[in-house]
Amino acid sequence: MNGIDVREAVTRAHHEEWARVVASLTRRFGDLDIAEEAAAEAFATAVQRWPDDGVPPNPGAWLTTTANHKAIDRIRRENKRDGKQKEAQMVYDDDPPGPVGVIDDDRLRLIFTCCHPALAMETRVALTLRMVAGLTMPEIARAFLVAESAMGRRITRAKAKIKAARIPYRVPSAEDLPARVSGVLAVLFLVFNEGYLATGPDTDPVRHELTAEAIRLTRLIRALLPDDGEVAGLLALMLLIEARRPARVSSGGELVALDEQDRGAWDAALIAEGHRLVRGRLAAAAAGVAPGRYQILAAINAVHTSARDMRDTDWSQVLALYDQLVRLDSSPIIALNRAVAVAELDGPQAALAAVDRLGHRLAGYHAYHATRADLLRRLGRGRESRAAYDQAIELAGNTAVTASLTRRRDRLGPSSHGGCSAPVARRS
């Protein structure tokens, strides 16, 4: 096996095994710092040793064993220096703790640990993205649109608070779940989004291991809370988006917009399951139970996946759902997505006015500039459209997005006046 193959094997193992290794160590040693540092050292050791020794038959087991040894070495060093007798006892305890909580899943317990209500919501999300999803600091910082250094400090403080407050590593009891689940759902949605459209330039444009893990964990939470509408809504949303994955990236590595996708390649079973969940929540809404954010987003995606062709999309329904969502979530990204539906119903000029009002909040977000570029193209303002595409390309970290944006920009020509009738909604 050559060096490139080994690097690919380590990268694949990191994607697939990071959460499992960190969760296993957290369960045994009860310390997030020890778990994260030991896991990182295990992967660094793999980079050094696998080129000579070969990739082990079970990379996850190898990494977990190596990380356990690294953690024990650290505890022994600290024990000698600081006299940490309690931690030292764990060095010689080869039997991990028994199952804790309703569901015996290490990663789910780790999520609930990171999503303790003692932490601010954004901190819960950021910490879990790091500890459970294994996202890098730059990836997490991009998800929050903040500086990498600021995000690093936030995560460090969160781990220190968990340790100082002795927050337990377990799935909480039934009465504790409602206070914890909103943060868990927010985390899983961001994990799914990173898999659905990776933000980093050095990763696959679509990370199926992240979307699959987010769906798996959401199914577990649904088993814990079968009557929670937002849990069902998030699961439906994930399934309806995941169903489109086979058609989202071309053989040439370019992101395929929703209006250009082969709908016959969509996963019909996932769509059917997602639609059943949405119908169940619509029945609850009819009975007077107001839908939440994820339920409305799932309903929007149900409209898109119900249309046999982009031209059959019920944009009036989509806009009505976004109007409902804006009342719950006034984020600029929701407003940007709403403008896409406005463009289909009221034309690009009305949509551009709405988008331009978001510029001061979304200047660093590639999709804002990409949306503006499409609207300007439809309005025949080719020079401005090209400039907006340039900004979007500069900000887009995803290689498939960059390829798609570059093609669309280059189709303008050096002095294009636009006039293309393609829809602004470059959804994927």
PDB file of C-alpha atoms in Angstrom, residues 3 22 46 48 61 82-83 96-97 119 203 217 226 242 251 267 272 288 307 314 345 349 352 355 359 428:
ATOM      1  CA  GLY A   3       1.537   6.582   0.937  1.00  0.00           C
ATOM      2  CA  VAL A  22     -13.876   9.667  21.621  1.00  0.00           C
ATOM      3  CA  ALA A  46      -1.670   5.705  12.711  1.00  0.00           C
ATOM      4  CA  GLN A  48       3.295   7.201  11.444  1.00  0.00           C
ATOM      5  CA  ALA A  61     -10.456  -1.346  17.230  1.00  0.00           C
ATOM      6  CA  ASP A  82      -0.257  15.833  40.869  1.00  0.00           C
ATOM      7  CA  GLY A  83      -1.161  12.775  42.923  1.00  0.00           C
ATOM      8  CA  PRO A  96     -15.548  -0.224  31.123  1.00  0.00           C
ATOM      9  CA  PRO A  97     -18.607   1.029  33.000  1.00  0.00           C
ATOM     10  CA  LEU A 119     -23.948  25.431  28.565  1.00  0.00           C
ATOM     11  CA  THR A 203     -12.809  16.914   2.139  1.00  0.00           C
ATOM     12  CA  LEU A 217     -28.744   9.114  16.033  1.00  0.00           C
ATOM     13  CA  PRO A 226     -41.791   9.060  19.824  1.00  0.00           C
ATOM     14  CA  GLU A 242     -30.623  12.373   1.905  1.00  0.00           C
ATOM     15  CA  SER A 251     -19.575  12.265 -12.425  1.00  0.00           C
ATOM     16  CA  ASP A 267     -34.239   7.200  -3.200  1.00  0.00           C
ATOM     17  CA  ALA A 272     -41.870   7.747   1.173  1.00  0.00           C
ATOM     18  CA  GLY A 288     -54.092  22.363  17.047  1.00  0.00           C
ATOM     19  CA  ALA A 307     -42.950  17.464  -7.764  1.00  0.00           C
ATOM     20  CA  ASP A 314     -45.981  24.439  -5.778  1.00  0.00           C
ATOM     21  CA  LEU A 345     -43.643  33.894  -7.790  1.00  0.00           C
ATOM     22  CA  GLN A 349     -36.413  42.080  -9.068  1.00  0.00           C
ATOM     23  CA  LEU A 352     -33.127  40.843  -5.312  1.00  0.00           C
ATOM     24  CA  VAL A 355     -31.643  39.566  -0.777  1.00  0.00           C
ATOM     25  CA  GLY A 359     -25.912  41.821   2.732  1.00  0.00           C
ATOM     26  CA  SER A 428     -29.347  20.868  -4.362  1.00  0.00           C
TER      27      SER A 428
END
